[in-house]
Amino acid sequence: MKGVVFTEFLEMVESKFGLETVDTIIENSNLPSEGIYTSVGTYNFNEMVSLITSLSSEVKTPVGDLIYAFGLFLFDGLVKAHPDVIKSYNSPLSLIYSIEDHIHVHVKKLYPDAELPTFKILEKTDTSISMVYSSSRGLYQLAHGLIEKSFEHFNSSATVTYKLLNENGTEVKFDITQNG
């Protein structure tokens, strides 16, 4: 997993729970990297699992809720890091629709070894998208947070529902309908 995800995660933890919580979860997670991350490095996904699990225990919040909150937080980091990519879209639906054909292509240029989820568009209208998220990591709550935040970024809102297509969340159907 790319180091930029780790650094963004720890920034979220610091902003929401404080630096002391960052130190505590790093200490409690027994990490091979010792919690020292660079944005250009690559780290074992299990370290992220350990950090999130430790944070969940520390702040008494379910892991899924924390992953969703991280998706909300991560969107802003992506906008800051890649403003030109986001500015090339005029609506959240156009952004979401272009994840596979544009956003992930851009990410792969920057991080060739990144393991990205896939989004298969099942149906698209002017006000809705139905798609299937697939990832061996099962971080659909992260995708949910990113989707919600994309609507907020464009001063819009949506009704986002999802259905797990398997119990481990590696395949999830999202139905997104723009409000108003």
PDB file of C-alpha atoms in Angstrom:
ATOM      1  CA  MET A   1       0.000   0.000   0.000  1.00  0.00           C
ATOM      2  CA  LYS A   2       1.332   3.430  -0.937  1.00  0.00           C
ATOM      3  CA  GLY A   3       2.856   5.511   1.832  1.00  0.00           C
ATOM      4  CA  VAL A   4       0.739   8.504   0.904  1.00  0.00           C
ATOM      5  CA  VAL A   5      -2.301   6.596   2.211  1.00  0.00           C
ATOM      6  CA  PHE A   6      -0.532   5.981   5.530  1.00  0.00           C
ATOM      7  CA  THR A   7       0.560   9.599   5.891  1.00  0.00           C
ATOM      8  CA  GLU A   8      -2.966  10.823   5.079  1.00  0.00           C
ATOM      9  CA  PHE A   9      -4.438   8.347   7.579  1.00  0.00           C
ATOM     10  CA  LEU A  10      -2.146   9.527  10.352  1.00  0.00           C
ATOM     11  CA  GLU A  11      -2.949  13.158   9.474  1.00  0.00           C
ATOM     12  CA  MET A  12      -6.640  12.324   9.859  1.00  0.00           C
ATOM     13  CA  VAL A  13      -6.037  10.666  13.219  1.00  0.00           C
ATOM     14  CA  GLU A  14      -4.037  13.653  14.434  1.00  0.00           C
ATOM     15  CA  SER A  15      -6.645  16.179  13.276  1.00  0.00           C
ATOM     16  CA  LYS A  16      -9.595  14.271  14.756  1.00  0.00           C
ATOM     17  CA  PHE A  17      -8.107  12.623  17.843  1.00  0.00           C
ATOM     18  CA  GLY A  18      -4.789  14.361  18.553  1.00  0.00           C
ATOM     19  CA  LEU A  19      -1.087  13.598  18.276  1.00  0.00           C
ATOM     20  CA  GLU A  20      -1.144  11.534  21.458  1.00  0.00           C
ATOM     21  CA  THR A  21      -3.601   9.127  19.813  1.00  0.00           C
ATOM     22  CA  VAL A  22      -1.295   8.841  16.785  1.00  0.00           C
ATOM     23  CA  ASP A  23       1.580   7.891  19.087  1.00  0.00           C
ATOM     24  CA  THR A  24      -0.590   5.437  21.024  1.00  0.00           C
ATOM     25  CA  ILE A  25      -1.885   3.560  17.967  1.00  0.00           C
ATOM     26  CA  ILE A  26       1.609   3.340  16.472  1.00  0.00           C
ATOM     27  CA  GLU A  27       2.986   1.972  19.756  1.00  0.00           C
ATOM     28  CA  ASN A  28       0.112  -0.516  20.117  1.00  0.00           C
ATOM     29  CA  SER A  29       0.300  -1.792  16.538  1.00  0.00           C
ATOM     30  CA  ASN A  30       3.733  -3.515  16.551  1.00  0.00           C
ATOM     31  CA  LEU A  31       4.562  -2.274  13.044  1.00  0.00           C
ATOM     32  CA  PRO A  32       7.550  -3.531  11.012  1.00  0.00           C
ATOM     33  CA  SER A  33       8.034   0.059   9.752  1.00  0.00           C
ATOM     34  CA  GLU A  34       7.779   1.351  13.345  1.00  0.00           C
ATOM     35  CA  GLY A  35       5.205   3.832  12.016  1.00  0.00           C
ATOM     36  CA  ILE A  36       7.737   5.731   9.950  1.00  0.00           C
ATOM     37  CA  TYR A  37       6.147   6.385   6.561  1.00  0.00           C
ATOM     38  CA  THR A  38       7.101   8.437   3.539  1.00  0.00           C
ATOM     39  CA  SER A  39       4.551   9.395   0.925  1.00  0.00           C
ATOM     40  CA  VAL A  40       6.590   7.701  -1.820  1.00  0.00           C
ATOM     41  CA  GLY A  41       7.236   4.441   0.068  1.00  0.00           C
ATOM     42  CA  THR A  42       5.250   1.213  -0.142  1.00  0.00           C
ATOM     43  CA  TYR A  43       4.158  -0.600   3.005  1.00  0.00           C
ATOM     44  CA  ASN A  44       2.372  -3.805   3.883  1.00  0.00           C
ATOM     45  CA  PHE A  45      -1.423  -3.485   3.929  1.00  0.00           C
ATOM     46  CA  ASN A  46      -1.450  -5.365   7.244  1.00  0.00           C
ATOM     47  CA  GLU A  47       0.138  -2.313   8.854  1.00  0.00           C
ATOM     48  CA  MET A  48      -2.922  -0.259   7.895  1.00  0.00           C
ATOM     49  CA  VAL A  49      -5.178  -2.968   9.304  1.00  0.00           C
ATOM     50  CA  SER A  50      -3.202  -2.849  12.567  1.00  0.00           C
ATOM     51  CA  LEU A  51      -3.398   0.945  12.763  1.00  0.00           C
ATOM     52  CA  ILE A  52      -7.148   1.045  12.086  1.00  0.00           C
ATOM     53  CA  THR A  53      -7.823  -1.784  14.532  1.00  0.00           C
ATOM     54  CA  SER A  54      -5.745  -0.055  17.198  1.00  0.00           C
ATOM     55  CA  LEU A  55      -7.509   3.263  16.537  1.00  0.00           C
ATOM     56  CA  SER A  56     -10.903   1.551  16.779  1.00  0.00           C
ATOM     57  CA  SER A  57      -9.968   0.136  20.161  1.00  0.00           C
ATOM     58  CA  GLU A  58      -8.510   3.441  21.370  1.00  0.00           C
ATOM     59  CA  VAL A  59     -11.430   5.698  20.373  1.00  0.00           C
ATOM     60  CA  LYS A  60     -14.216   3.094  20.766  1.00  0.00           C
ATOM     61  CA  THR A  61     -15.464   3.525  17.211  1.00  0.00           C
ATOM     62  CA  PRO A  62     -16.216   0.646  14.788  1.00  0.00           C
ATOM     63  CA  VAL A  63     -13.534  -0.010  12.174  1.00  0.00           C
ATOM     64  CA  GLY A  64     -16.003   0.514   9.306  1.00  0.00           C
ATOM     65  CA  ASP A  65     -16.954   3.959  10.613  1.00  0.00           C
ATOM     66  CA  LEU A  66     -13.276   4.931  10.797  1.00  0.00           C
ATOM     67  CA  ILE A  67     -12.619   3.709   7.256  1.00  0.00           C
ATOM     68  CA  TYR A  68     -15.617   5.735   6.028  1.00  0.00           C
ATOM     69  CA  ALA A  69     -14.318   8.820   7.897  1.00  0.00           C
ATOM     70  CA  PHE A  70     -10.927   8.271   6.287  1.00  0.00           C
ATOM     71  CA  GLY A  71     -12.582   8.273   2.848  1.00  0.00           C
ATOM     72  CA  LEU A  72     -14.137  11.648   3.653  1.00  0.00           C
ATOM     73  CA  PHE A  73     -10.760  12.977   4.819  1.00  0.00           C
ATOM     74  CA  LEU A  74      -8.767  11.445   1.962  1.00  0.00           C
ATOM     75  CA  PHE A  75     -10.822  13.199  -0.721  1.00  0.00           C
ATOM     76  CA  ASP A  76      -9.577  16.598   0.463  1.00  0.00           C
ATOM     77  CA  GLY A  77      -5.990  15.332   0.399  1.00  0.00           C
ATOM     78  CA  LEU A  78      -6.439  14.108  -3.155  1.00  0.00           C
ATOM     79  CA  VAL A  79      -7.904  17.459  -4.218  1.00  0.00           C
ATOM     80  CA  LYS A  80      -4.894  19.279  -2.711  1.00  0.00           C
ATOM     81  CA  ALA A  81      -2.377  16.883  -4.250  1.00  0.00           C
ATOM     82  CA  HIS A  82      -4.004  16.714  -7.698  1.00  0.00           C
ATOM     83  CA  PRO A  83      -6.153  19.825  -8.210  1.00  0.00           C
ATOM     84  CA  ASP A  84      -5.934  19.700 -12.012  1.00  0.00           C
ATOM     85  CA  VAL A  85      -7.434  16.215 -12.125  1.00  0.00           C
ATOM     86  CA  ILE A  86     -10.436  17.227 -10.029  1.00  0.00           C
ATOM     87  CA  LYS A  87     -10.870  20.556 -11.832  1.00  0.00           C
ATOM     88  CA  SER A  88     -11.310  18.712 -15.125  1.00  0.00           C
ATOM     89  CA  TYR A  89     -14.783  17.598 -13.925  1.00  0.00           C
ATOM     90  CA  ASN A  90     -17.873  19.762 -13.610  1.00  0.00           C
ATOM     91  CA  SER A  91     -19.982  17.398 -11.497  1.00  0.00           C
ATOM     92  CA  PRO A  92     -19.565  14.616  -8.956  1.00  0.00           C
ATOM     93  CA  LEU A  93     -21.280  12.107 -11.237  1.00  0.00           C
ATOM     94  CA  SER A  94     -18.856  12.824 -14.084  1.00  0.00           C
ATOM     95  CA  LEU A  95     -15.956  12.396 -11.649  1.00  0.00           C
ATOM     96  CA  ILE A  96     -17.287   9.088 -10.323  1.00  0.00           C
ATOM     97  CA  TYR A  97     -18.098   7.853 -13.828  1.00  0.00           C
ATOM     98  CA  SER A  98     -14.476   8.507 -14.864  1.00  0.00           C
ATOM     99  CA  ILE A  99     -12.745   6.672 -12.021  1.00  0.00           C
ATOM    100  CA  GLU A 100     -11.631   3.724 -14.150  1.00  0.00           C
ATOM    101  CA  ASP A 101     -10.875   5.490 -17.433  1.00  0.00           C
ATOM    102  CA  HIS A 102      -9.197   8.635 -16.117  1.00  0.00           C
ATOM    103  CA  ILE A 103      -8.592   8.841 -12.351  1.00  0.00           C
ATOM    104  CA  HIS A 104      -7.081   5.372 -11.957  1.00  0.00           C
ATOM    105  CA  VAL A 105      -5.046   5.804 -15.155  1.00  0.00           C
ATOM    106  CA  HIS A 106      -3.580   8.970 -13.613  1.00  0.00           C
ATOM    107  CA  VAL A 107      -2.899   7.161 -10.315  1.00  0.00           C
ATOM    108  CA  LYS A 108      -1.161   4.286 -12.128  1.00  0.00           C
ATOM    109  CA  LYS A 109       1.175   6.777 -13.852  1.00  0.00           C
ATOM    110  CA  LEU A 110       2.177   8.168 -10.462  1.00  0.00           C
ATOM    111  CA  TYR A 111       2.185   4.822  -8.605  1.00  0.00           C
ATOM    112  CA  PRO A 112       2.641   1.956 -11.087  1.00  0.00           C
ATOM    113  CA  ASP A 113       2.514  -0.712  -8.377  1.00  0.00           C
ATOM    114  CA  ALA A 114      -0.641   0.617  -6.670  1.00  0.00           C
ATOM    115  CA  GLU A 115      -3.330  -2.007  -6.091  1.00  0.00           C
ATOM    116  CA  LEU A 116      -6.503  -0.138  -6.962  1.00  0.00           C
ATOM    117  CA  PRO A 117     -10.108  -1.253  -6.689  1.00  0.00           C
ATOM    118  CA  THR A 118     -12.189  -1.526  -9.827  1.00  0.00           C
ATOM    119  CA  PHE A 119     -15.523   0.143 -10.462  1.00  0.00           C
ATOM    120  CA  LYS A 120     -17.729  -1.481 -13.085  1.00  0.00           C
ATOM    121  CA  ILE A 121     -20.484   0.858 -14.210  1.00  0.00           C
ATOM    122  CA  LEU A 122     -23.760  -1.040 -14.560  1.00  0.00           C
ATOM    123  CA  GLU A 123     -26.020   1.878 -15.411  1.00  0.00           C
ATOM    124  CA  LYS A 124     -25.626   5.637 -15.757  1.00  0.00           C
ATOM    125  CA  THR A 125     -28.166   8.421 -16.207  1.00  0.00           C
ATOM    126  CA  ASP A 126     -27.871  12.195 -15.896  1.00  0.00           C
ATOM    127  CA  THR A 127     -28.680  11.921 -12.171  1.00  0.00           C
ATOM    128  CA  SER A 128     -27.545   8.461 -11.095  1.00  0.00           C
ATOM    129  CA  ILE A 129     -24.929   5.739 -11.315  1.00  0.00           C
ATOM    130  CA  SER A 130     -25.117   2.092 -10.395  1.00  0.00           C
ATOM    131  CA  MET A 131     -21.733   0.373 -10.128  1.00  0.00           C
ATOM    132  CA  VAL A 132     -19.901  -2.555  -8.590  1.00  0.00           C
ATOM    133  CA  TYR A 133     -16.834  -1.928  -6.451  1.00  0.00           C
ATOM    134  CA  SER A 134     -14.317  -4.809  -6.420  1.00  0.00           C
ATOM    135  CA  SER A 135     -11.163  -5.034  -4.310  1.00  0.00           C
ATOM    136  CA  SER A 136      -9.387  -7.827  -2.508  1.00  0.00           C
ATOM    137  CA  ARG A 137      -8.979  -5.426   0.417  1.00  0.00           C
ATOM    138  CA  GLY A 138     -12.694  -4.893   0.977  1.00  0.00           C
ATOM    139  CA  LEU A 139     -12.408  -1.172   1.721  1.00  0.00           C
ATOM    140  CA  TYR A 140     -15.824  -0.301   0.341  1.00  0.00           C
ATOM    141  CA  GLN A 141     -16.426   2.087   3.282  1.00  0.00           C
ATOM    142  CA  LEU A 142     -13.437   4.115   2.051  1.00  0.00           C
ATOM    143  CA  ALA A 143     -15.031   4.293  -1.409  1.00  0.00           C
ATOM    144  CA  HIS A 144     -18.323   5.293   0.212  1.00  0.00           C
ATOM    145  CA  GLY A 145     -16.624   8.191   2.022  1.00  0.00           C
ATOM    146  CA  LEU A 146     -14.875   9.327  -1.156  1.00  0.00           C
ATOM    147  CA  ILE A 147     -18.169   9.226  -3.066  1.00  0.00           C
ATOM    148  CA  GLU A 148     -20.010  11.252  -0.415  1.00  0.00           C
ATOM    149  CA  LYS A 149     -17.218  13.827  -0.229  1.00  0.00           C
ATOM    150  CA  SER A 150     -17.138  14.225  -4.008  1.00  0.00           C
ATOM    151  CA  PHE A 151     -20.733  15.459  -3.887  1.00  0.00           C
ATOM    152  CA  GLU A 152     -19.904  17.864  -1.071  1.00  0.00           C
ATOM    153  CA  HIS A 153     -16.924  19.143  -3.064  1.00  0.00           C
ATOM    154  CA  PHE A 154     -19.271  20.066  -5.917  1.00  0.00           C
ATOM    155  CA  ASN A 155     -21.782  21.671  -3.499  1.00  0.00           C
ATOM    156  CA  SER A 156     -24.253  18.905  -4.151  1.00  0.00           C
ATOM    157  CA  SER A 157     -25.677  15.924  -2.311  1.00  0.00           C
ATOM    158  CA  ALA A 158     -26.698  12.402  -3.140  1.00  0.00           C
ATOM    159  CA  THR A 159     -28.384   9.359  -1.770  1.00  0.00           C
ATOM    160  CA  VAL A 160     -25.767   6.609  -1.682  1.00  0.00           C
ATOM    161  CA  THR A 161     -26.825   3.059  -0.926  1.00  0.00           C
ATOM    162  CA  TYR A 162     -24.809  -0.104  -1.169  1.00  0.00           C
ATOM    163  CA  LYS A 163     -25.302  -3.835  -0.998  1.00  0.00           C
ATOM    164  CA  LEU A 164     -22.538  -6.280  -0.161  1.00  0.00           C
ATOM    165  CA  LEU A 165     -22.374  -8.918  -2.884  1.00  0.00           C
ATOM    166  CA  ASN A 166     -20.275 -11.113  -0.612  1.00  0.00           C
ATOM    167  CA  GLU A 167     -19.828 -11.140   3.146  1.00  0.00           C
ATOM    168  CA  ASN A 168     -16.227  -9.869   3.186  1.00  0.00           C
ATOM    169  CA  GLY A 169     -17.067  -6.725   1.222  1.00  0.00           C
ATOM    170  CA  THR A 170     -14.710  -7.362  -1.664  1.00  0.00           C
ATOM    171  CA  GLU A 171     -17.613  -6.850  -4.091  1.00  0.00           C
ATOM    172  CA  VAL A 172     -20.198  -4.203  -3.337  1.00  0.00           C
ATOM    173  CA  LYS A 173     -22.932  -2.698  -5.493  1.00  0.00           C
ATOM    174  CA  PHE A 174     -23.317   1.066  -5.078  1.00  0.00           C
ATOM    175  CA  ASP A 175     -26.421   2.954  -6.191  1.00  0.00           C
ATOM    176  CA  ILE A 176     -25.883   6.725  -6.268  1.00  0.00           C
ATOM    177  CA  THR A 177     -28.647   9.215  -7.000  1.00  0.00           C
ATOM    178  CA  GLN A 178     -27.935  12.922  -7.051  1.00  0.00           C
ATOM    179  CA  ASN A 179     -30.421  14.928  -4.974  1.00  0.00           C
ATOM    180  CA  GLY A 180     -32.204  17.918  -6.425  1.00  0.00           C
TER     181      GLY A 180
END
